[in-house]
């Protein structure tokens, strides 16, 4: 399955993008873009039980016209499925290069009618294995988006650094403070995992193949994907990441 998925990725590269070469036989030599390949993990640790499907936006009735709490999600299932996600990585060691995973939320379309104060972000983890120390770094970035999802159309409004402990088939949550999305905006969320090859970090975001309300996007420059691109367009149509943002607004 791994070889077939890698071949599909290479065949699906946009014309003119840099193709990903096969990994060197020496894992220590797999540092740069030349041996990076977008691929799932070698070992599939078993599937998680399916969780009840959350709504795209689930407001809680306000108390005495107070704030409304909303969880934004495009997933119809929170199940994290083994072997379903890919990353731009060294195919021998699975250690990853820079990878970004994206979701976009049109707040007015989801019923969020006022400024949206973000309180928490949560995303699935198929596998997180640090090379040492038991944790690895990532950053969750929040943007407003004007137009199609492209780097030039994004305005950064805040970020939250996180330290991800070793885990498999889980949902990782982190508190967020000091970030408010303006009323009427479209919110873009990026989970960025920096190059972990020198440290030996392995990370595959959690996903499943259940229906999603909007596309999952991935970008990884070392595998030729310099802009956020739907996973369907790069040969992985079943990779629907689980990513949720919880916050509040006052109507």
JSON list of C-alpha atoms in Angstrom, two decimals:
[
{"chain": "A", "resi": 1, "resn": "UNK", "atom": "CA", "xyz": [0.00, 0.00, 0.00]},
{"chain": "A", "resi": 2, "resn": "UNK", "atom": "CA", "xyz": [2.82, 2.38, 0.82]},
{"chain": "A", "resi": 3, "resn": "UNK", "atom": "CA", "xyz": [4.50, 2.03, -2.58]},
{"chain": "A", "resi": 4, "resn": "UNK", "atom": "CA", "xyz": [1.20, 2.49, -4.40]},
{"chain": "A", "resi": 5, "resn": "UNK", "atom": "CA", "xyz": [0.41, 5.63, -2.44]},
{"chain": "A", "resi": 6, "resn": "UNK", "atom": "CA", "xyz": [3.82, 7.14, -3.10]},
{"chain": "A", "resi": 7, "resn": "UNK", "atom": "CA", "xyz": [3.49, 6.42, -6.82]},
{"chain": "A", "resi": 8, "resn": "UNK", "atom": "CA", "xyz": [0.07, 8.07, -6.85]},
{"chain": "A", "resi": 9, "resn": "UNK", "atom": "CA", "xyz": [1.54, 11.13, -5.19]},
{"chain": "A", "resi": 10, "resn": "UNK", "atom": "CA", "xyz": [4.37, 11.42, -7.69]},
{"chain": "A", "resi": 11, "resn": "UNK", "atom": "CA", "xyz": [2.00, 10.99, -10.63]},
{"chain": "A", "resi": 12, "resn": "UNK", "atom": "CA", "xyz": [-0.29, 13.69, -9.26]},
{"chain": "A", "resi": 13, "resn": "UNK", "atom": "CA", "xyz": [2.30, 16.44, -8.93]},
{"chain": "A", "resi": 14, "resn": "UNK", "atom": "CA", "xyz": [1.37, 19.68, -10.67]},
{"chain": "A", "resi": 15, "resn": "UNK", "atom": "CA", "xyz": [3.34, 20.19, -13.88]},
{"chain": "A", "resi": 16, "resn": "UNK", "atom": "CA", "xyz": [6.57, 22.04, -13.15]},
{"chain": "A", "resi": 17, "resn": "UNK", "atom": "CA", "xyz": [6.67, 21.12, -9.45]},
{"chain": "A", "resi": 18, "resn": "UNK", "atom": "CA", "xyz": [9.77, 19.46, -8.08]},
{"chain": "A", "resi": 19, "resn": "UNK", "atom": "CA", "xyz": [9.28, 15.69, -7.88]},
{"chain": "A", "resi": 20, "resn": "UNK", "atom": "CA", "xyz": [10.29, 13.89, -4.71]},
{"chain": "A", "resi": 21, "resn": "UNK", "atom": "CA", "xyz": [13.19, 11.49, -5.11]},
{"chain": "A", "resi": 22, "resn": "UNK", "atom": "CA", "xyz": [13.35, 8.11, -3.40]},
{"chain": "A", "resi": 23, "resn": "UNK", "atom": "CA", "xyz": [15.01, 7.95, -0.02]},
{"chain": "A", "resi": 24, "resn": "UNK", "atom": "CA", "xyz": [18.68, 7.14, 0.38]},
{"chain": "A", "resi": 25, "resn": "UNK", "atom": "CA", "xyz": [19.51, 3.80, 1.92]},
{"chain": "A", "resi": 26, "resn": "UNK", "atom": "CA", "xyz": [21.33, 5.50, 4.78]},
{"chain": "A", "resi": 27, "resn": "UNK", "atom": "CA", "xyz": [18.67, 7.07, 7.07]},
{"chain": "A", "resi": 28, "resn": "UNK", "atom": "CA", "xyz": [21.20, 9.58, 8.37]},
{"chain": "A", "resi": 29, "resn": "UNK", "atom": "CA", "xyz": [21.60, 10.95, 4.85]},
{"chain": "A", "resi": 30, "resn": "UNK", "atom": "CA", "xyz": [17.88, 11.75, 4.56]},
{"chain": "A", "resi": 31, "resn": "UNK", "atom": "CA", "xyz": [17.94, 15.39, 5.58]},
{"chain": "A", "resi": 32, "resn": "UNK", "atom": "CA", "xyz": [16.82, 17.51, 2.63]},
{"chain": "A", "resi": 33, "resn": "UNK", "atom": "CA", "xyz": [14.15, 17.88, 0.01]},
{"chain": "A", "resi": 34, "resn": "UNK", "atom": "CA", "xyz": [15.76, 15.48, -2.44]},
{"chain": "A", "resi": 35, "resn": "UNK", "atom": "CA", "xyz": [14.78, 12.38, -0.42]},
{"chain": "A", "resi": 36, "resn": "UNK", "atom": "CA", "xyz": [11.43, 13.59, 0.84]},
{"chain": "A", "resi": 37, "resn": "UNK", "atom": "CA", "xyz": [8.35, 11.64, -0.19]},
{"chain": "A", "resi": 38, "resn": "UNK", "atom": "CA", "xyz": [4.72, 12.16, 0.73]},
{"chain": "A", "resi": 39, "resn": "UNK", "atom": "CA", "xyz": [3.79, 8.84, 2.28]},
{"chain": "A", "resi": 40, "resn": "UNK", "atom": "CA", "xyz": [1.86, 7.16, 5.10]},
{"chain": "A", "resi": 41, "resn": "UNK", "atom": "CA", "xyz": [3.65, 5.51, 8.06]},
{"chain": "A", "resi": 42, "resn": "UNK", "atom": "CA", "xyz": [5.25, 2.08, 7.62]},
{"chain": "A", "resi": 43, "resn": "UNK", "atom": "CA", "xyz": [3.39, 0.53, 10.52]},
{"chain": "A", "resi": 44, "resn": "UNK", "atom": "CA", "xyz": [-0.36, 0.97, 11.05]},
{"chain": "A", "resi": 45, "resn": "UNK", "atom": "CA", "xyz": [-1.06, 0.85, 14.81]},
{"chain": "A", "resi": 46, "resn": "UNK", "atom": "CA", "xyz": [-4.76, -0.14, 14.54]},
{"chain": "A", "resi": 47, "resn": "UNK", "atom": "CA", "xyz": [-7.94, 1.81, 14.07]},
{"chain": "A", "resi": 48, "resn": "UNK", "atom": "CA", "xyz": [-9.80, 3.89, 16.59]},
{"chain": "A", "resi": 49, "resn": "UNK", "atom": "CA", "xyz": [-13.45, 3.37, 17.44]},
{"chain": "A", "resi": 50, "resn": "UNK", "atom": "CA", "xyz": [-15.67, 5.77, 15.56]},
{"chain": "A", "resi": 51, "resn": "UNK", "atom": "CA", "xyz": [-16.78, 8.75, 17.63]},
{"chain": "A", "resi": 52, "resn": "UNK", "atom": "CA", "xyz": [-20.16, 10.46, 17.26]},
{"chain": "A", "resi": 53, "resn": "UNK", "atom": "CA", "xyz": [-20.16, 12.94, 14.43]},
{"chain": "A", "resi": 54, "resn": "UNK", "atom": "CA", "xyz": [-20.00, 16.59, 15.49]},
{"chain": "A", "resi": 55, "resn": "UNK", "atom": "CA", "xyz": [-21.98, 19.21, 13.62]},
{"chain": "A", "resi": 56, "resn": "UNK", "atom": "CA", "xyz": [-20.18, 21.77, 11.46]},
{"chain": "A", "resi": 57, "resn": "UNK", "atom": "CA", "xyz": [-21.13, 24.47, 13.94]},
{"chain": "A", "resi": 58, "resn": "UNK", "atom": "CA", "xyz": [-22.98, 23.72, 17.16]},
{"chain": "A", "resi": 59, "resn": "UNK", "atom": "CA", "xyz": [-24.03, 26.86, 19.05]},
{"chain": "A", "resi": 60, "resn": "UNK", "atom": "CA", "xyz": [-25.17, 26.56, 22.64]},
{"chain": "A", "resi": 61, "resn": "UNK", "atom": "CA", "xyz": [-28.22, 28.62, 23.56]},
{"chain": "A", "resi": 62, "resn": "UNK", "atom": "CA", "xyz": [-27.00, 31.80, 25.28]},
{"chain": "A", "resi": 63, "resn": "UNK", "atom": "CA", "xyz": [-27.72, 32.46, 28.91]},
{"chain": "A", "resi": 64, "resn": "UNK", "atom": "CA", "xyz": [-29.49, 35.80, 29.24]},
{"chain": "A", "resi": 65, "resn": "UNK", "atom": "CA", "xyz": [-28.25, 36.95, 25.84]},
{"chain": "A", "resi": 66, "resn": "UNK", "atom": "CA", "xyz": [-24.63, 36.15, 26.76]},
{"chain": "A", "resi": 67, "resn": "UNK", "atom": "CA", "xyz": [-21.93, 34.67, 24.52]},
{"chain": "A", "resi": 68, "resn": "UNK", "atom": "CA", "xyz": [-22.66, 31.67, 22.34]},
{"chain": "A", "resi": 69, "resn": "UNK", "atom": "CA", "xyz": [-20.09, 28.85, 22.38]},
{"chain": "A", "resi": 70, "resn": "UNK", "atom": "CA", "xyz": [-19.40, 27.22, 19.01]},
{"chain": "A", "resi": 71, "resn": "UNK", "atom": "CA", "xyz": [-17.21, 24.32, 17.88]},
{"chain": "A", "resi": 72, "resn": "UNK", "atom": "CA", "xyz": [-16.23, 24.60, 14.22]},
{"chain": "A", "resi": 73, "resn": "UNK", "atom": "CA", "xyz": [-15.56, 21.35, 12.38]},
{"chain": "A", "resi": 74, "resn": "UNK", "atom": "CA", "xyz": [-15.96, 20.04, 8.85]},
{"chain": "A", "resi": 75, "resn": "UNK", "atom": "CA", "xyz": [-15.73, 16.39, 9.98]},
{"chain": "A", "resi": 76, "resn": "UNK", "atom": "CA", "xyz": [-18.68, 14.03, 10.18]},
{"chain": "A", "resi": 77, "resn": "UNK", "atom": "CA", "xyz": [-16.64, 11.62, 12.31]},
{"chain": "A", "resi": 78, "resn": "UNK", "atom": "CA", "xyz": [-13.89, 12.13, 14.89]},
{"chain": "A", "resi": 79, "resn": "UNK", "atom": "CA", "xyz": [-12.46, 8.64, 14.29]},
{"chain": "A", "resi": 80, "resn": "UNK", "atom": "CA", "xyz": [-8.70, 8.58, 13.70]},
{"chain": "A", "resi": 81, "resn": "UNK", "atom": "CA", "xyz": [-7.84, 5.79, 11.25]},
{"chain": "A", "resi": 82, "resn": "UNK", "atom": "CA", "xyz": [-4.42, 4.14, 11.07]},
{"chain": "A", "resi": 83, "resn": "UNK", "atom": "CA", "xyz": [-2.56, 4.44, 7.78]},
{"chain": "A", "resi": 84, "resn": "UNK", "atom": "CA", "xyz": [-4.97, 7.05, 6.38]},
{"chain": "A", "resi": 85, "resn": "UNK", "atom": "CA", "xyz": [-2.75, 10.17, 6.53]},
{"chain": "A", "resi": 86, "resn": "UNK", "atom": "CA", "xyz": [0.39, 11.13, 4.64]},
{"chain": "A", "resi": 87, "resn": "UNK", "atom": "CA", "xyz": [3.20, 13.59, 5.25]},
{"chain": "A", "resi": 88, "resn": "UNK", "atom": "CA", "xyz": [6.20, 14.80, 3.30]},
{"chain": "A", "resi": 89, "resn": "UNK", "atom": "CA", "xyz": [8.84, 12.61, 4.89]},
{"chain": "A", "resi": 90, "resn": "UNK", "atom": "CA", "xyz": [11.88, 10.41, 4.43]},
{"chain": "A", "resi": 91, "resn": "UNK", "atom": "CA", "xyz": [10.49, 7.08, 3.25]},
{"chain": "A", "resi": 92, "resn": "UNK", "atom": "CA", "xyz": [13.12, 5.12, 5.20]},
{"chain": "A", "resi": 93, "resn": "UNK", "atom": "CA", "xyz": [12.76, 6.76, 8.61]},
{"chain": "A", "resi": 94, "resn": "UNK", "atom": "CA", "xyz": [9.33, 8.47, 8.29]},
{"chain": "A", "resi": 95, "resn": "UNK", "atom": "CA", "xyz": [10.90, 11.61, 9.81]},
{"chain": "A", "resi": 96, "resn": "UNK", "atom": "CA", "xyz": [9.12, 14.61, 8.35]},
{"chain": "A", "resi": 97, "resn": "UNK", "atom": "CA", "xyz": [10.09, 17.79, 6.54]},
{"chain": "A", "resi": 98, "resn": "UNK", "atom": "CA", "xyz": [8.02, 21.01, 6.93]},
{"chain": "A", "resi": 99, "resn": "UNK", "atom": "CA", "xyz": [4.34, 20.10, 6.64]},
{"chain": "A", "resi": 100, "resn": "UNK", "atom": "CA", "xyz": [1.22, 22.27, 6.93]},
{"chain": "A", "resi": 101, "resn": "UNK", "atom": "CA", "xyz": [-2.34, 20.98, 7.27]},
{"chain": "A", "resi": 102, "resn": "UNK", "atom": "CA", "xyz": [-5.22, 23.41, 6.63]},
{"chain": "A", "resi": 103, "resn": "UNK", "atom": "CA", "xyz": [-8.93, 23.94, 7.26]},
{"chain": "A", "resi": 104, "resn": "UNK", "atom": "CA", "xyz": [-11.07, 26.92, 6.22]},
{"chain": "A", "resi": 105, "resn": "UNK", "atom": "CA", "xyz": [-14.20, 28.10, 8.05]},
{"chain": "A", "resi": 106, "resn": "UNK", "atom": "CA", "xyz": [-16.59, 30.68, 6.57]},
{"chain": "A", "resi": 107, "resn": "UNK", "atom": "CA", "xyz": [-17.86, 32.10, 9.85]},
{"chain": "A", "resi": 108, "resn": "UNK", "atom": "CA", "xyz": [-21.02, 33.87, 8.58]},
{"chain": "A", "resi": 109, "resn": "UNK", "atom": "CA", "xyz": [-22.03, 30.71, 6.66]},
{"chain": "A", "resi": 110, "resn": "UNK", "atom": "CA", "xyz": [-21.63, 28.73, 9.89]},
{"chain": "A", "resi": 111, "resn": "UNK", "atom": "CA", "xyz": [-23.88, 31.12, 11.80]},
{"chain": "A", "resi": 112, "resn": "UNK", "atom": "CA", "xyz": [-21.16, 33.04, 13.65]},
{"chain": "A", "resi": 113, "resn": "UNK", "atom": "CA", "xyz": [-22.48, 36.60, 13.49]},
{"chain": "A", "resi": 114, "resn": "UNK", "atom": "CA", "xyz": [-20.09, 38.50, 15.77]},
{"chain": "A", "resi": 115, "resn": "UNK", "atom": "CA", "xyz": [-16.36, 38.65, 16.53]},
{"chain": "A", "resi": 116, "resn": "UNK", "atom": "CA", "xyz": [-15.21, 35.10, 17.30]},
{"chain": "A", "resi": 117, "resn": "UNK", "atom": "CA", "xyz": [-12.96, 34.63, 20.34]},
{"chain": "A", "resi": 118, "resn": "UNK", "atom": "CA", "xyz": [-10.95, 31.41, 20.00]},
{"chain": "A", "resi": 119, "resn": "UNK", "atom": "CA", "xyz": [-10.60, 29.37, 23.20]},
{"chain": "A", "resi": 120, "resn": "UNK", "atom": "CA", "xyz": [-9.31, 25.99, 22.04]},
{"chain": "A", "resi": 121, "resn": "UNK", "atom": "CA", "xyz": [-8.00, 24.09, 19.04]},
{"chain": "A", "resi": 122, "resn": "UNK", "atom": "CA", "xyz": [-8.02, 20.31, 18.67]},
{"chain": "A", "resi": 123, "resn": "UNK", "atom": "CA", "xyz": [-6.70, 18.05, 15.93]},
{"chain": "A", "resi": 124, "resn": "UNK", "atom": "CA", "xyz": [-6.30, 14.35, 15.34]},
{"chain": "A", "resi": 125, "resn": "UNK", "atom": "CA", "xyz": [-2.98, 12.55, 15.73]},
{"chain": "A", "resi": 126, "resn": "UNK", "atom": "CA", "xyz": [-2.48, 9.32, 13.84]},
{"chain": "A", "resi": 127, "resn": "UNK", "atom": "CA", "xyz": [1.09, 9.03, 15.10]},
{"chain": "A", "resi": 128, "resn": "UNK", "atom": "CA", "xyz": [3.45, 11.32, 17.00]},
{"chain": "A", "resi": 129, "resn": "UNK", "atom": "CA", "xyz": [6.82, 9.79, 17.84]},
{"chain": "A", "resi": 130, "resn": "UNK", "atom": "CA", "xyz": [9.62, 12.10, 18.91]},
{"chain": "A", "resi": 131, "resn": "UNK", "atom": "CA", "xyz": [13.21, 11.19, 18.16]},
{"chain": "A", "resi": 132, "resn": "UNK", "atom": "CA", "xyz": [14.05, 11.99, 21.79]},
{"chain": "A", "resi": 133, "resn": "UNK", "atom": "CA", "xyz": [12.50, 13.65, 24.80]},
{"chain": "A", "resi": 134, "resn": "UNK", "atom": "CA", "xyz": [8.98, 12.33, 24.28]},
{"chain": "A", "resi": 135, "resn": "UNK", "atom": "CA", "xyz": [7.57, 15.49, 22.64]},
{"chain": "A", "resi": 136, "resn": "UNK", "atom": "CA", "xyz": [7.92, 17.44, 19.40]},
{"chain": "A", "resi": 137, "resn": "UNK", "atom": "CA", "xyz": [7.02, 21.02, 18.47]},
{"chain": "A", "resi": 138, "resn": "UNK", "atom": "CA", "xyz": [4.24, 22.30, 16.24]},
{"chain": "A", "resi": 139, "resn": "UNK", "atom": "CA", "xyz": [2.50, 25.63, 15.73]},
{"chain": "A", "resi": 140, "resn": "UNK", "atom": "CA", "xyz": [-1.17, 26.32, 15.10]},
{"chain": "A", "resi": 141, "resn": "UNK", "atom": "CA", "xyz": [-1.66, 29.53, 13.12]},
{"chain": "A", "resi": 142, "resn": "UNK", "atom": "CA", "xyz": [-4.88, 31.46, 12.63]},
{"chain": "A", "resi": 143, "resn": "UNK", "atom": "CA", "xyz": [-5.54, 33.70, 9.62]},
{"chain": "A", "resi": 144, "resn": "UNK", "atom": "CA", "xyz": [-8.29, 35.66, 7.99]},
{"chain": "A", "resi": 145, "resn": "UNK", "atom": "CA", "xyz": [-8.74, 34.70, 4.35]},
{"chain": "A", "resi": 146, "resn": "UNK", "atom": "CA", "xyz": [-9.77, 37.01, 1.51]},
{"chain": "A", "resi": 147, "resn": "UNK", "atom": "CA", "xyz": [-10.51, 34.96, -1.60]},
{"chain": "A", "resi": 148, "resn": "UNK", "atom": "CA", "xyz": [-9.39, 31.42, -2.45]},
{"chain": "A", "resi": 149, "resn": "UNK", "atom": "CA", "xyz": [-7.01, 29.64, -0.09]},
{"chain": "A", "resi": 150, "resn": "UNK", "atom": "CA", "xyz": [-3.56, 30.84, -1.15]},
{"chain": "A", "resi": 151, "resn": "UNK", "atom": "CA", "xyz": [-0.63, 32.23, 0.82]},
{"chain": "A", "resi": 152, "resn": "UNK", "atom": "CA", "xyz": [-1.07, 35.69, -0.73]},
{"chain": "A", "resi": 153, "resn": "UNK", "atom": "CA", "xyz": [-4.69, 35.86, 0.49]},
{"chain": "A", "resi": 154, "resn": "UNK", "atom": "CA", "xyz": [-3.92, 35.11, 4.15]},
{"chain": "A", "resi": 155, "resn": "UNK", "atom": "CA", "xyz": [-3.50, 37.59, 7.01]},
{"chain": "A", "resi": 156, "resn": "UNK", "atom": "CA", "xyz": [-2.03, 36.15, 10.20]},
{"chain": "A", "resi": 157, "resn": "UNK", "atom": "CA", "xyz": [-4.03, 37.13, 13.30]},
{"chain": "A", "resi": 158, "resn": "UNK", "atom": "CA", "xyz": [-2.30, 34.93, 15.87]},
{"chain": "A", "resi": 159, "resn": "UNK", "atom": "CA", "xyz": [-0.57, 31.64, 16.60]},
{"chain": "A", "resi": 160, "resn": "UNK", "atom": "CA", "xyz": [-0.27, 29.09, 19.37]},
{"chain": "A", "resi": 161, "resn": "UNK", "atom": "CA", "xyz": [2.90, 27.00, 19.82]},
{"chain": "A", "resi": 162, "resn": "UNK", "atom": "CA", "xyz": [2.24, 23.47, 21.06]},
{"chain": "A", "resi": 163, "resn": "UNK", "atom": "CA", "xyz": [4.36, 20.58, 22.26]},
{"chain": "A", "resi": 164, "resn": "UNK", "atom": "CA", "xyz": [2.92, 17.24, 21.12]},
{"chain": "A", "resi": 165, "resn": "UNK", "atom": "CA", "xyz": [3.62, 14.22, 23.35]},
{"chain": "A", "resi": 166, "resn": "UNK", "atom": "CA", "xyz": [4.13, 10.78, 21.83]},
{"chain": "A", "resi": 167, "resn": "UNK", "atom": "CA", "xyz": [0.70, 9.28, 21.06]},
{"chain": "A", "resi": 168, "resn": "UNK", "atom": "CA", "xyz": [-1.28, 7.36, 18.47]},
{"chain": "A", "resi": 169, "resn": "UNK", "atom": "CA", "xyz": [-4.90, 7.49, 17.28]},
{"chain": "A", "resi": 170, "resn": "UNK", "atom": "CA", "xyz": [-5.91, 10.35, 19.56]},
{"chain": "A", "resi": 171, "resn": "UNK", "atom": "CA", "xyz": [-7.31, 13.87, 19.59]},
{"chain": "A", "resi": 172, "resn": "UNK", "atom": "CA", "xyz": [-4.81, 16.48, 20.83]},
{"chain": "A", "resi": 173, "resn": "UNK", "atom": "CA", "xyz": [-6.24, 19.68, 22.35]},
{"chain": "A", "resi": 174, "resn": "UNK", "atom": "CA", "xyz": [-4.57, 22.96, 23.27]},
{"chain": "A", "resi": 175, "resn": "UNK", "atom": "CA", "xyz": [-5.91, 26.16, 24.84]},
{"chain": "A", "resi": 176, "resn": "UNK", "atom": "CA", "xyz": [-5.82, 29.37, 22.82]},
{"chain": "A", "resi": 177, "resn": "UNK", "atom": "CA", "xyz": [-5.91, 32.91, 24.19]},
{"chain": "A", "resi": 178, "resn": "UNK", "atom": "CA", "xyz": [-5.72, 36.41, 22.83]},
{"chain": "A", "resi": 179, "resn": "UNK", "atom": "CA", "xyz": [-6.99, 35.63, 19.33]},
{"chain": "A", "resi": 180, "resn": "UNK", "atom": "CA", "xyz": [-10.24, 37.11, 17.99]},
{"chain": "A", "resi": 181, "resn": "UNK", "atom": "CA", "xyz": [-11.50, 36.69, 14.44]},
{"chain": "A", "resi": 182, "resn": "UNK", "atom": "CA", "xyz": [-13.31, 39.81, 13.16]},
{"chain": "A", "resi": 183, "resn": "UNK", "atom": "CA", "xyz": [-17.04, 39.57, 12.51]},
{"chain": "A", "resi": 184, "resn": "UNK", "atom": "CA", "xyz": [-17.90, 38.47, 8.99]},
{"chain": "A", "resi": 185, "resn": "UNK", "atom": "CA", "xyz": [-14.46, 36.98, 8.29]},
{"chain": "A", "resi": 186, "resn": "UNK", "atom": "CA", "xyz": [-13.36, 33.65, 6.87]},
{"chain": "A", "resi": 187, "resn": "UNK", "atom": "CA", "xyz": [-11.01, 31.82, 9.24]},
{"chain": "A", "resi": 188, "resn": "UNK", "atom": "CA", "xyz": [-8.13, 29.67, 7.96]},
{"chain": "A", "resi": 189, "resn": "UNK", "atom": "CA", "xyz": [-6.31, 27.38, 10.41]},
{"chain": "A", "resi": 190, "resn": "UNK", "atom": "CA", "xyz": [-2.88, 25.87, 9.78]},
{"chain": "A", "resi": 191, "resn": "UNK", "atom": "CA", "xyz": [-1.25, 23.09, 11.81]},
{"chain": "A", "resi": 192, "resn": "UNK", "atom": "CA", "xyz": [2.47, 23.45, 11.01]},
{"chain": "A", "resi": 193, "resn": "UNK", "atom": "CA", "xyz": [5.02, 20.78, 11.91]},
{"chain": "A", "resi": 194, "resn": "UNK", "atom": "CA", "xyz": [8.58, 22.04, 11.32]},
{"chain": "A", "resi": 195, "resn": "UNK", "atom": "CA", "xyz": [11.28, 19.87, 9.80]},
{"chain": "A", "resi": 196, "resn": "UNK", "atom": "CA", "xyz": [12.03, 17.10, 12.29]},
{"chain": "A", "resi": 197, "resn": "UNK", "atom": "CA", "xyz": [14.53, 15.05, 10.31]},
{"chain": "A", "resi": 198, "resn": "UNK", "atom": "CA", "xyz": [17.60, 16.03, 12.32]},
{"chain": "A", "resi": 199, "resn": "UNK", "atom": "CA", "xyz": [15.79, 15.13, 15.55]},
{"chain": "A", "resi": 200, "resn": "UNK", "atom": "CA", "xyz": [14.14, 12.01, 14.11]},
{"chain": "A", "resi": 201, "resn": "UNK", "atom": "CA", "xyz": [10.57, 13.25, 14.70]},
{"chain": "A", "resi": 202, "resn": "UNK", "atom": "CA", "xyz": [7.70, 11.34, 13.09]},
{"chain": "A", "resi": 203, "resn": "UNK", "atom": "CA", "xyz": [4.25, 12.96, 12.83]},
{"chain": "A", "resi": 204, "resn": "UNK", "atom": "CA", "xyz": [1.13, 12.00, 10.90]},
{"chain": "A", "resi": 205, "resn": "UNK", "atom": "CA", "xyz": [-1.96, 14.12, 11.51]},
{"chain": "A", "resi": 206, "resn": "UNK", "atom": "CA", "xyz": [-5.17, 12.25, 12.32]},
{"chain": "A", "resi": 207, "resn": "UNK", "atom": "CA", "xyz": [-7.76, 11.71, 9.60]},
{"chain": "A", "resi": 208, "resn": "UNK", "atom": "CA", "xyz": [-10.47, 9.43, 8.28]},
{"chain": "A", "resi": 209, "resn": "UNK", "atom": "CA", "xyz": [-12.31, 8.81, 5.03]},
{"chain": "A", "resi": 210, "resn": "UNK", "atom": "CA", "xyz": [-15.77, 9.79, 6.28]},
{"chain": "A", "resi": 211, "resn": "UNK", "atom": "CA", "xyz": [-17.58, 12.62, 4.43]},
{"chain": "A", "resi": 212, "resn": "UNK", "atom": "CA", "xyz": [-16.37, 16.15, 5.14]},
{"chain": "A", "resi": 213, "resn": "UNK", "atom": "CA", "xyz": [-18.23, 19.44, 4.69]},
{"chain": "A", "resi": 214, "resn": "UNK", "atom": "CA", "xyz": [-15.25, 21.24, 3.09]},
{"chain": "A", "resi": 215, "resn": "UNK", "atom": "CA", "xyz": [-11.87, 20.16, 1.70]},
{"chain": "A", "resi": 216, "resn": "UNK", "atom": "CA", "xyz": [-8.76, 19.24, 3.64]},
{"chain": "A", "resi": 217, "resn": "UNK", "atom": "CA", "xyz": [-5.66, 21.10, 2.39]},
{"chain": "A", "resi": 218, "resn": "UNK", "atom": "CA", "xyz": [-1.97, 20.22, 2.66]},
{"chain": "A", "resi": 219, "resn": "UNK", "atom": "CA", "xyz": [1.22, 22.08, 1.76]},
{"chain": "A", "resi": 220, "resn": "UNK", "atom": "CA", "xyz": [4.79, 20.77, 1.88]},
{"chain": "A", "resi": 221, "resn": "UNK", "atom": "CA", "xyz": [7.42, 22.62, -0.15]},
{"chain": "A", "resi": 222, "resn": "UNK", "atom": "CA", "xyz": [9.95, 19.78, -0.05]},
{"chain": "A", "resi": 223, "resn": "UNK", "atom": "CA", "xyz": [7.44, 17.60, -1.90]},
{"chain": "A", "resi": 224, "resn": "UNK", "atom": "CA", "xyz": [6.63, 20.31, -4.44]},
{"chain": "A", "resi": 225, "resn": "UNK", "atom": "CA", "xyz": [3.38, 21.54, -2.86]},
{"chain": "A", "resi": 226, "resn": "UNK", "atom": "CA", "xyz": [4.12, 25.20, -2.20]},
{"chain": "A", "resi": 227, "resn": "UNK", "atom": "CA", "xyz": [0.49, 26.32, -1.83]},
{"chain": "A", "resi": 228, "resn": "UNK", "atom": "CA", "xyz": [-2.30, 24.80, 0.28]},
{"chain": "A", "resi": 229, "resn": "UNK", "atom": "CA", "xyz": [-3.75, 22.14, -2.01]},
{"chain": "A", "resi": 230, "resn": "UNK", "atom": "CA", "xyz": [-6.78, 19.85, -1.52]},
{"chain": "A", "resi": 231, "resn": "UNK", "atom": "CA", "xyz": [-5.63, 16.36, -0.62]},
{"chain": "A", "resi": 232, "resn": "UNK", "atom": "CA", "xyz": [-7.87, 15.04, -3.41]},
{"chain": "A", "resi": 233, "resn": "UNK", "atom": "CA", "xyz": [-5.77, 16.97, -5.95]},
{"chain": "A", "resi": 234, "resn": "UNK", "atom": "CA", "xyz": [-2.51, 15.36, -4.84]},
{"chain": "A", "resi": 235, "resn": "UNK", "atom": "CA", "xyz": [-3.77, 11.79, -4.92]},
{"chain": "A", "resi": 236, "resn": "UNK", "atom": "CA", "xyz": [-5.12, 11.25, -1.39]},
{"chain": "A", "resi": 237, "resn": "UNK", "atom": "CA", "xyz": [-8.90, 11.78, -1.61]},
{"chain": "A", "resi": 238, "resn": "UNK", "atom": "CA", "xyz": [-9.64, 9.85, 1.61]},
{"chain": "A", "resi": 239, "resn": "UNK", "atom": "CA", "xyz": [-7.40, 11.96, 3.86]},
{"chain": "A", "resi": 240, "resn": "UNK", "atom": "CA", "xyz": [-9.96, 14.11, 5.68]},
{"chain": "A", "resi": 241, "resn": "UNK", "atom": "CA", "xyz": [-8.23, 15.59, 8.72]},
{"chain": "A", "resi": 242, "resn": "UNK", "atom": "CA", "xyz": [-9.98, 16.03, 12.05]},
{"chain": "A", "resi": 243, "resn": "UNK", "atom": "CA", "xyz": [-9.49, 19.64, 13.17]},
{"chain": "A", "resi": 244, "resn": "UNK", "atom": "CA", "xyz": [-11.84, 21.59, 15.46]},
{"chain": "A", "resi": 245, "resn": "UNK", "atom": "CA", "xyz": [-11.84, 25.15, 16.77]},
{"chain": "A", "resi": 246, "resn": "UNK", "atom": "CA", "xyz": [-13.91, 26.10, 19.79]},
{"chain": "A", "resi": 247, "resn": "UNK", "atom": "CA", "xyz": [-14.72, 29.69, 20.64]},
{"chain": "A", "resi": 248, "resn": "UNK", "atom": "CA", "xyz": [-17.49, 32.13, 21.47]},
{"chain": "A", "resi": 249, "resn": "UNK", "atom": "CA", "xyz": [-19.25, 35.12, 20.03]},
{"chain": "A", "resi": 250, "resn": "UNK", "atom": "CA", "xyz": [-21.99, 37.50, 21.10]},
{"chain": "A", "resi": 251, "resn": "UNK", "atom": "CA", "xyz": [-24.83, 37.84, 18.59]}
]
